[in-house]
């Protein structure tokens, strides 16, 4: 074990600069997210070294350990949480400020990474603007690591000393690494079990340092320099599929830089690098809220200026909060005082979050003009619109599922799980842009005594397209399997009365999209049922309920040119297929913009999906169109 390492402070500077460059969207530095990996390795190295050193000296105390962590991290983190919460109340629409309040609450309790995992996994969650506290996921992971790591090493030491600690570190690191390359989705990136191996890599360096220090000078210089090269190379990594095996590059690179003295160590030990490293924690806390509040949609030079400017509040936080508390003789004297500081630093932002959340509770309304000038202005409820989903009883299958459940809705209104579909049924088929039409499809089927069969998978194009799912960070193979399984399933069932199909039109360009539609349509035509394509609806490209909670409806209108984009399938006549197009109702006239609300109804529940209230209002008109096309019997 060793004492203060100036080069490790310098490595912190490298890590924070990586992250700043990434969040500033600096061209050519897209792999800067790997700076977080470097921070994790540093933490594992320092914390494990501290714990083992104190255990062997018989001076280790869990209370003292947690008190030191509380003094070091919690006051500065709480300061930024409180100020970010206050800024969100002043600068953001009320719904979005309410989201931030929930983020503050979970960030103060250091479980916000699990909140973000749940949000990104939930297909019904609205597509929302980024949280100003998104970067707190890494602090949550780190605190969860501290909570488990210290007692685990203490128990191992009690059982069999240093060898037991080494065995525990090796096993925990191996288990976590296995999880990191086998788990999919947001949890792979944001969960503590899949990131613990990077702390473990640093811990292994700490345990092996007495032996690594004997490495011949030339070899050590080569290995340390190779580690620095690996870190530089990590700037070229792609977020797709990360962390996975790619994370070995920055993790092993950082471990090598710490483990082996090299010319890089001397560079990292320079005074200005050490100073930047000491500032790194507060700088990391401050940079992202400034980008979110003032840099959304801006070019990278603006974002770069913001993250650079974040050094000013970071320095003030370090000098006025972090260092005074961390080095206070009164606080340091007794562990319980440090723990009290930590509890206060958690309680204050939790209280602020609860107050902010109460101030932005659902029920906020805004006035909007109606279509008919003679009518009185209606009142919109953006908070209700955000959760105005179709009552499809979980028919939209989860992220990694490759088959749909037997989602059948009988004329009486009850589902029949496991029932065999008959001929008298309507099939609703596609992605979430098909799922949004559930209420309309349910009306068409129910009024004719038919069953509705729902086969939808969010984020999965019905045309045969290869897509990358941002939640998985890789090609969406499950989508391809679901599409094949669903078409095969329909081919094995009795022909339905009607197939309603829909799919987001923005997965690919028009030519690629049409190429993907051909094999799907060929198989559907062979079923012998009428095909009705529901033209893709306008895409606002903004969180409509959040916008409406802070502005009037006119201010939330979106450009027609981008929102009402071409739908290549709707624009081309297909044999055996009819098209229903309600885009003229959703974006009436020939003006430059499309509305976010009409006649007191919020049209969208997020940045692309219709509210169920709107679908209910459109359903009779669409049913009538189907009757006029003689595709369904007329019902009086």
mmCIF file of N, CA and C in Angstrom, residues 369-458:
data_model
loop_
_atom_site.group_PDB
_atom_site.id
_atom_site.type_symbol
_atom_site.label_atom_id
_atom_site.label_comp_id
_atom_site.label_asym_id
_atom_site.label_seq_id
_atom_site.Cartn_x
_atom_site.Cartn_y
_atom_site.Cartn_z
ATOM 1 N N UNK A 369 -56.514 27.965 -27.203
ATOM 2 C CA UNK A 369 -57.607 28.358 -28.077
ATOM 3 C C UNK A 369 -58.226 27.127 -28.720
ATOM 4 N N UNK A 370 -59.521 27.159 -28.944
ATOM 5 C CA UNK A 370 -60.190 26.056 -29.611
ATOM 6 C C UNK A 370 -60.238 26.318 -31.101
ATOM 7 N N UNK A 371 -60.623 25.300 -31.853
ATOM 8 C CA UNK A 371 -60.683 25.440 -33.302
ATOM 9 C C UNK A 371 -61.763 26.431 -33.694
ATOM 10 N N UNK A 372 -62.919 26.309 -33.066
ATOM 11 C CA UNK A 372 -64.016 27.222 -33.385
ATOM 12 C C UNK A 372 -63.883 28.488 -32.561
ATOM 13 N N UNK A 373 -63.814 29.610 -33.234
ATOM 14 C CA UNK A 373 -63.558 30.863 -32.547
ATOM 15 C C UNK A 373 -64.654 31.216 -31.559
ATOM 16 N N UNK A 374 -65.909 30.738 -31.804
ATOM 17 C CA UNK A 374 -67.014 31.099 -30.942
ATOM 18 C C UNK A 374 -66.987 30.359 -29.612
ATOM 19 N N UNK A 375 -66.233 29.259 -29.542
ATOM 20 C CA UNK A 375 -66.205 28.482 -28.315
ATOM 21 C C UNK A 375 -65.340 29.153 -27.263
ATOM 22 N N UNK A 376 -65.626 28.832 -26.017
ATOM 23 C CA UNK A 376 -64.816 29.350 -24.930
ATOM 24 C C UNK A 376 -63.490 28.592 -24.877
ATOM 25 N N UNK A 377 -62.403 29.238 -24.456
ATOM 26 C CA UNK A 377 -61.144 28.505 -24.306
ATOM 27 C C UNK A 377 -61.320 27.308 -23.376
ATOM 28 N N UNK A 378 -60.716 26.191 -23.752
ATOM 29 C CA UNK A 378 -60.786 24.986 -22.920
ATOM 30 C C UNK A 378 -59.560 24.931 -22.011
ATOM 31 N N UNK A 379 -59.597 24.010 -21.076
ATOM 32 C CA UNK A 379 -58.478 23.839 -20.160
ATOM 33 C C UNK A 379 -57.804 22.503 -20.424
ATOM 34 N N UNK A 380 -56.517 22.549 -20.580
ATOM 35 C CA UNK A 380 -55.750 21.326 -20.830
ATOM 36 C C UNK A 380 -55.119 20.845 -19.538
ATOM 37 N N UNK A 381 -54.913 19.563 -19.451
ATOM 38 C CA UNK A 381 -54.231 18.978 -18.289
ATOM 39 C C UNK A 381 -53.002 18.228 -18.785
ATOM 40 N N UNK A 382 -51.869 18.903 -18.906
ATOM 41 C CA UNK A 382 -50.666 18.246 -19.436
ATOM 42 C C UNK A 382 -50.217 17.055 -18.602
ATOM 43 N N UNK A 383 -50.379 17.143 -17.274
ATOM 44 C CA UNK A 383 -49.951 16.027 -16.427
ATOM 45 C C UNK A 383 -50.755 14.777 -16.730
ATOM 46 N N UNK A 384 -52.056 14.931 -16.937
ATOM 47 C CA UNK A 384 -52.882 13.778 -17.281
ATOM 48 C C UNK A 384 -52.528 13.253 -18.660
ATOM 49 N N UNK A 385 -52.199 14.166 -19.585
ATOM 50 C CA UNK A 385 -51.855 13.741 -20.939
ATOM 51 C C UNK A 385 -50.620 12.858 -20.951
ATOM 52 N N UNK A 386 -49.684 13.142 -20.074
ATOM 53 C CA UNK A 386 -48.440 12.372 -20.055
ATOM 54 C C UNK A 386 -48.684 10.893 -19.763
ATOM 55 N N UNK A 387 -49.715 10.579 -19.025
ATOM 56 C CA UNK A 387 -50.010 9.174 -18.683
ATOM 57 C C UNK A 387 -51.291 8.687 -19.360
ATOM 58 N N UNK A 388 -51.684 9.351 -20.425
ATOM 59 C CA UNK A 388 -52.923 8.991 -21.130
ATOM 60 C C UNK A 388 -52.640 7.899 -22.150
ATOM 61 N N UNK A 389 -52.395 6.681 -21.637
ATOM 62 C CA UNK A 389 -52.034 5.544 -22.471
ATOM 63 C C UNK A 389 -53.275 4.765 -22.905
ATOM 64 N N UNK A 390 -53.158 3.976 -23.949
ATOM 65 C CA UNK A 390 -54.271 3.086 -24.314
ATOM 66 C C UNK A 390 -54.417 1.970 -23.282
ATOM 67 N N UNK A 391 -55.638 1.584 -22.949
ATOM 68 C CA UNK A 391 -55.853 0.523 -21.935
ATOM 69 C C UNK A 391 -55.673 -0.864 -22.542
ATOM 70 N N UNK A 392 -54.464 -1.128 -23.015
ATOM 71 C CA UNK A 392 -54.239 -2.381 -23.744
ATOM 72 C C UNK A 392 -53.714 -3.504 -22.868
ATOM 73 N N UNK A 393 -53.777 -3.326 -21.564
ATOM 74 C CA UNK A 393 -53.520 -4.424 -20.612
ATOM 75 C C UNK A 393 -52.198 -5.145 -20.842
ATOM 76 N N UNK A 394 -51.133 -4.387 -21.081
ATOM 77 C CA UNK A 394 -49.803 -4.979 -21.197
ATOM 78 C C UNK A 394 -49.550 -5.761 -22.454
ATOM 79 N N UNK A 395 -50.282 -5.449 -23.531
ATOM 80 C CA UNK A 395 -50.101 -6.212 -24.774
ATOM 81 C C UNK A 395 -48.820 -5.838 -25.513
ATOM 82 N N UNK A 396 -48.300 -4.645 -25.271
ATOM 83 C CA UNK A 396 -47.063 -4.239 -25.939
ATOM 84 C C UNK A 396 -45.897 -4.909 -25.213
ATOM 85 N N UNK A 397 -45.270 -5.844 -25.872
ATOM 86 C CA UNK A 397 -44.297 -6.713 -25.204
ATOM 87 C C UNK A 397 -43.032 -5.956 -24.825
ATOM 88 N N UNK A 398 -42.344 -6.483 -23.830
ATOM 89 C CA UNK A 398 -41.169 -5.810 -23.297
ATOM 90 C C UNK A 398 -39.980 -5.897 -24.255
ATOM 91 N N UNK A 399 -38.917 -5.237 -23.846
ATOM 92 C CA UNK A 399 -37.782 -4.975 -24.716
ATOM 93 C C UNK A 399 -37.186 -6.229 -25.356
ATOM 94 N N UNK A 400 -36.892 -7.233 -24.574
ATOM 95 C CA UNK A 400 -36.166 -8.391 -25.103
ATOM 96 C C UNK A 400 -37.073 -9.571 -25.449
ATOM 97 N N UNK A 401 -38.394 -9.389 -25.331
ATOM 98 C CA UNK A 401 -39.312 -10.472 -25.682
ATOM 99 C C UNK A 401 -39.327 -10.677 -27.193
ATOM 100 N N UNK A 402 -39.530 -11.909 -27.616
ATOM 101 C CA UNK A 402 -39.553 -12.219 -29.045
ATOM 102 C C UNK A 402 -40.894 -12.788 -29.499
ATOM 103 N N UNK A 403 -41.850 -12.888 -28.576
ATOM 104 C CA UNK A 403 -43.207 -13.309 -28.927
ATOM 105 C C UNK A 403 -44.199 -12.448 -28.158
ATOM 106 N N UNK A 404 -45.397 -12.311 -28.707
ATOM 107 C CA UNK A 404 -46.461 -11.575 -28.016
ATOM 108 C C UNK A 404 -47.319 -12.542 -27.219
ATOM 109 N N UNK A 405 -47.868 -12.087 -26.091
ATOM 110 C CA UNK A 405 -48.799 -12.942 -25.346
ATOM 111 C C UNK A 405 -50.104 -13.086 -26.123
ATOM 112 N N UNK A 406 -50.961 -14.038 -25.749
ATOM 113 C CA UNK A 406 -52.262 -14.173 -26.410
ATOM 114 C C UNK A 406 -53.195 -13.044 -25.985
ATOM 115 N N UNK A 407 -52.976 -11.870 -26.556
ATOM 116 C CA UNK A 407 -53.685 -10.665 -26.131
ATOM 117 C C UNK A 407 -54.969 -10.526 -26.950
ATOM 118 N N UNK A 408 -56.053 -11.119 -26.437
ATOM 119 C CA UNK A 408 -57.332 -11.137 -27.136
ATOM 120 C C UNK A 408 -58.386 -10.438 -26.289
ATOM 121 N N UNK A 409 -59.142 -9.534 -26.912
ATOM 122 C CA UNK A 409 -60.202 -8.805 -26.216
ATOM 123 C C UNK A 409 -61.534 -9.171 -26.858
ATOM 124 N N UNK A 410 -62.380 -9.810 -26.077
ATOM 125 C CA UNK A 410 -63.655 -10.312 -26.580
ATOM 126 C C UNK A 410 -64.663 -9.184 -26.712
ATOM 127 N N UNK A 411 -65.786 -9.410 -27.395
ATOM 128 C CA UNK A 411 -66.810 -8.372 -27.510
ATOM 129 C C UNK A 411 -67.351 -7.897 -26.171
ATOM 130 N N UNK A 412 -67.302 -8.776 -25.154
ATOM 131 C CA UNK A 412 -67.807 -8.378 -23.841
ATOM 132 C C UNK A 412 -66.844 -7.470 -23.105
ATOM 133 N N UNK A 413 -65.609 -7.368 -23.639
ATOM 134 C CA UNK A 413 -64.632 -6.468 -23.026
ATOM 135 C C UNK A 413 -63.585 -7.164 -22.212
ATOM 136 N N UNK A 414 -63.714 -8.459 -21.989
ATOM 137 C CA UNK A 414 -62.728 -9.180 -21.187
ATOM 138 C C UNK A 414 -61.671 -9.802 -22.072
ATOM 139 N N UNK A 415 -60.454 -9.921 -21.544
ATOM 140 C CA UNK A 415 -59.404 -10.596 -22.268
ATOM 141 C C UNK A 415 -59.532 -12.100 -22.096
ATOM 142 N N UNK A 416 -59.006 -12.858 -23.022
ATOM 143 C CA UNK A 416 -59.074 -14.317 -22.943
ATOM 144 C C UNK A 416 -57.678 -14.876 -23.161
ATOM 145 N N UNK A 417 -56.853 -14.805 -22.155
ATOM 146 C CA UNK A 417 -55.494 -15.328 -22.280
ATOM 147 C C UNK A 417 -55.539 -16.803 -22.608
ATOM 148 N N UNK A 418 -54.837 -17.173 -23.663
ATOM 149 C CA UNK A 418 -54.762 -18.569 -24.040
ATOM 150 C C UNK A 418 -55.858 -19.017 -24.987
ATOM 151 N N UNK A 419 -56.819 -18.139 -25.270
ATOM 152 C CA UNK A 419 -57.891 -18.537 -26.181
ATOM 153 C C UNK A 419 -57.360 -18.652 -27.607
ATOM 154 N N UNK A 420 -58.021 -19.471 -28.413
ATOM 155 C CA UNK A 420 -57.642 -19.642 -29.813
ATOM 156 C C UNK A 420 -58.382 -18.618 -30.652
ATOM 157 N N UNK A 421 -57.676 -17.773 -31.412
ATOM 158 C CA UNK A 421 -58.351 -16.747 -32.205
ATOM 159 C C UNK A 421 -59.233 -17.373 -33.281
ATOM 160 N N UNK A 422 -60.415 -16.798 -33.454
ATOM 161 C CA UNK A 422 -61.307 -17.262 -34.501
ATOM 162 C C UNK A 422 -61.280 -16.306 -35.679
ATOM 163 N N UNK A 423 -62.166 -16.574 -36.659
ATOM 164 C CA UNK A 423 -62.207 -15.718 -37.846
ATOM 165 C C UNK A 423 -62.747 -14.328 -37.544
ATOM 166 N N UNK A 424 -63.729 -14.250 -36.631
ATOM 167 C CA UNK A 424 -64.376 -12.971 -36.357
ATOM 168 C C UNK A 424 -63.496 -12.138 -35.417
ATOM 169 N N UNK A 425 -62.449 -11.583 -36.002
ATOM 170 C CA UNK A 425 -61.549 -10.784 -35.170
ATOM 171 C C UNK A 425 -60.850 -9.731 -36.028
ATOM 172 N N UNK A 426 -60.371 -8.702 -35.343
ATOM 173 C CA UNK A 426 -59.539 -7.658 -35.936
ATOM 174 C C UNK A 426 -58.153 -7.798 -35.338
ATOM 175 N N UNK A 427 -57.137 -7.693 -36.173
ATOM 176 C CA UNK A 427 -55.749 -7.764 -35.693
ATOM 177 C C UNK A 427 -55.153 -6.369 -35.747
ATOM 178 N N UNK A 428 -54.587 -5.930 -34.623
ATOM 179 C CA UNK A 428 -53.842 -4.674 -34.554
ATOM 180 C C UNK A 428 -52.367 -5.044 -34.500
ATOM 181 N N UNK A 429 -51.600 -4.633 -35.514
ATOM 182 C CA UNK A 429 -50.256 -5.165 -35.734
ATOM 183 C C UNK A 429 -49.253 -4.037 -35.949
ATOM 184 N N UNK A 430 -48.099 -4.092 -35.258
ATOM 185 C CA UNK A 430 -47.040 -3.123 -35.506
ATOM 186 C C UNK A 430 -46.271 -2.766 -34.254
ATOM 187 N N UNK A 431 -45.730 -1.554 -34.251
ATOM 188 C CA UNK A 431 -44.956 -1.077 -33.100
ATOM 189 C C UNK A 431 -45.852 -0.229 -32.194
ATOM 190 N N UNK A 432 -45.258 0.644 -31.381
ATOM 191 C CA UNK A 432 -46.063 1.459 -30.470
ATOM 192 C C UNK A 432 -46.943 2.456 -31.214
ATOM 193 N N UNK A 433 -46.595 2.776 -32.474
ATOM 194 C CA UNK A 433 -47.454 3.650 -33.271
ATOM 195 C C UNK A 433 -48.678 2.894 -33.780
ATOM 196 N N UNK A 434 -48.652 1.584 -33.707
ATOM 197 C CA UNK A 434 -49.870 0.788 -33.886
ATOM 198 C C UNK A 434 -50.600 0.679 -32.551
ATOM 199 N N UNK A 435 -49.849 0.455 -31.483
ATOM 200 C CA UNK A 435 -50.452 0.307 -30.160
ATOM 201 C C UNK A 435 -51.262 1.510 -29.727
ATOM 202 N N UNK A 436 -50.886 2.713 -30.200
ATOM 203 C CA UNK A 436 -51.620 3.912 -29.798
ATOM 204 C C UNK A 436 -53.061 3.903 -30.319
ATOM 205 N N UNK A 437 -53.364 3.068 -31.338
ATOM 206 C CA UNK A 437 -54.699 3.003 -31.930
ATOM 207 C C UNK A 437 -55.567 1.923 -31.288
ATOM 208 N N UNK A 438 -55.155 1.410 -30.152
ATOM 209 C CA UNK A 438 -55.893 0.315 -29.507
ATOM 210 C C UNK A 438 -57.367 0.655 -29.304
ATOM 211 N N UNK A 439 -57.661 1.821 -28.782
ATOM 212 C CA UNK A 439 -59.047 2.170 -28.464
ATOM 213 C C UNK A 439 -59.911 2.228 -29.719
ATOM 214 N N UNK A 440 -59.370 2.735 -30.812
ATOM 215 C CA UNK A 440 -60.100 2.752 -32.072
ATOM 216 C C UNK A 440 -60.353 1.328 -32.568
ATOM 217 N N UNK A 441 -59.318 0.487 -32.548
ATOM 218 C CA UNK A 441 -59.465 -0.896 -32.993
ATOM 219 C C UNK A 441 -60.445 -1.654 -32.106
ATOM 220 N N UNK A 442 -60.393 -1.371 -30.813
ATOM 221 C CA UNK A 442 -61.316 -2.021 -29.871
ATOM 222 C C UNK A 442 -62.756 -1.655 -30.194
ATOM 223 N N UNK A 443 -63.020 -0.405 -30.552
ATOM 224 C CA UNK A 443 -64.367 0.035 -30.898
ATOM 225 C C UNK A 443 -64.865 -0.692 -32.156
ATOM 226 N N UNK A 444 -63.993 -0.737 -33.167
ATOM 227 C CA UNK A 444 -64.383 -1.389 -34.421
ATOM 228 C C UNK A 444 -64.756 -2.849 -34.172
ATOM 229 N N UNK A 445 -63.964 -3.559 -33.381
ATOM 230 C CA UNK A 445 -64.229 -4.976 -33.126
ATOM 231 C C UNK A 445 -65.444 -5.162 -32.226
ATOM 232 N N UNK A 446 -65.505 -4.436 -31.144
ATOM 233 C CA UNK A 446 -66.554 -4.654 -30.146
ATOM 234 C C UNK A 446 -67.946 -4.375 -30.704
ATOM 235 N N UNK A 447 -68.087 -3.319 -31.510
ATOM 236 C CA UNK A 447 -69.404 -2.950 -32.032
ATOM 237 C C UNK A 447 -69.920 -3.957 -33.070
ATOM 238 N N UNK A 448 -69.070 -4.861 -33.511
ATOM 239 C CA UNK A 448 -69.485 -5.878 -34.475
ATOM 240 C C UNK A 448 -69.474 -7.277 -33.885
ATOM 241 N N UNK A 449 -69.268 -7.338 -32.586
ATOM 242 C CA UNK A 449 -69.241 -8.639 -31.929
ATOM 243 C C UNK A 449 -68.013 -9.445 -32.257
ATOM 244 N N UNK A 450 -66.927 -8.770 -32.624
ATOM 245 C CA UNK A 450 -65.687 -9.446 -32.977
ATOM 246 C C UNK A 450 -64.680 -9.359 -31.823
ATOM 247 N N UNK A 451 -63.665 -10.170 -31.903
ATOM 248 C CA UNK A 451 -62.536 -10.129 -30.954
ATOM 249 C C UNK A 451 -61.427 -9.257 -31.528
ATOM 250 N N UNK A 452 -60.708 -8.599 -30.648
ATOM 251 C CA UNK A 452 -59.521 -7.843 -31.062
ATOM 252 C C UNK A 452 -58.269 -8.590 -30.617
ATOM 253 N N UNK A 453 -57.364 -8.810 -31.550
ATOM 254 C CA UNK A 453 -56.075 -9.438 -31.249
ATOM 255 C C UNK A 453 -54.988 -8.375 -31.406
ATOM 256 N N UNK A 454 -54.203 -8.169 -30.338
ATOM 257 C CA UNK A 454 -53.176 -7.128 -30.342
ATOM 258 C C UNK A 454 -51.801 -7.769 -30.443
ATOM 259 N N UNK A 455 -51.044 -7.385 -31.460
ATOM 260 C CA UNK A 455 -49.680 -7.881 -31.681
ATOM 261 C C UNK A 455 -48.791 -6.671 -31.932
ATOM 262 N N UNK A 456 -48.242 -6.107 -30.864
ATOM 263 C CA UNK A 456 -47.430 -4.894 -30.989
ATOM 264 C C UNK A 456 -46.170 -5.020 -30.149
ATOM 265 N N UNK A 457 -45.096 -4.432 -30.666
ATOM 266 C CA UNK A 457 -43.820 -4.401 -29.945
ATOM 267 C C UNK A 457 -43.191 -3.032 -30.134
ATOM 268 N N UNK A 458 -43.086 -2.229 -29.081
ATOM 269 C CA UNK A 458 -42.531 -0.877 -29.205
ATOM 270 C C UNK A 458 -41.102 -0.872 -29.734
#
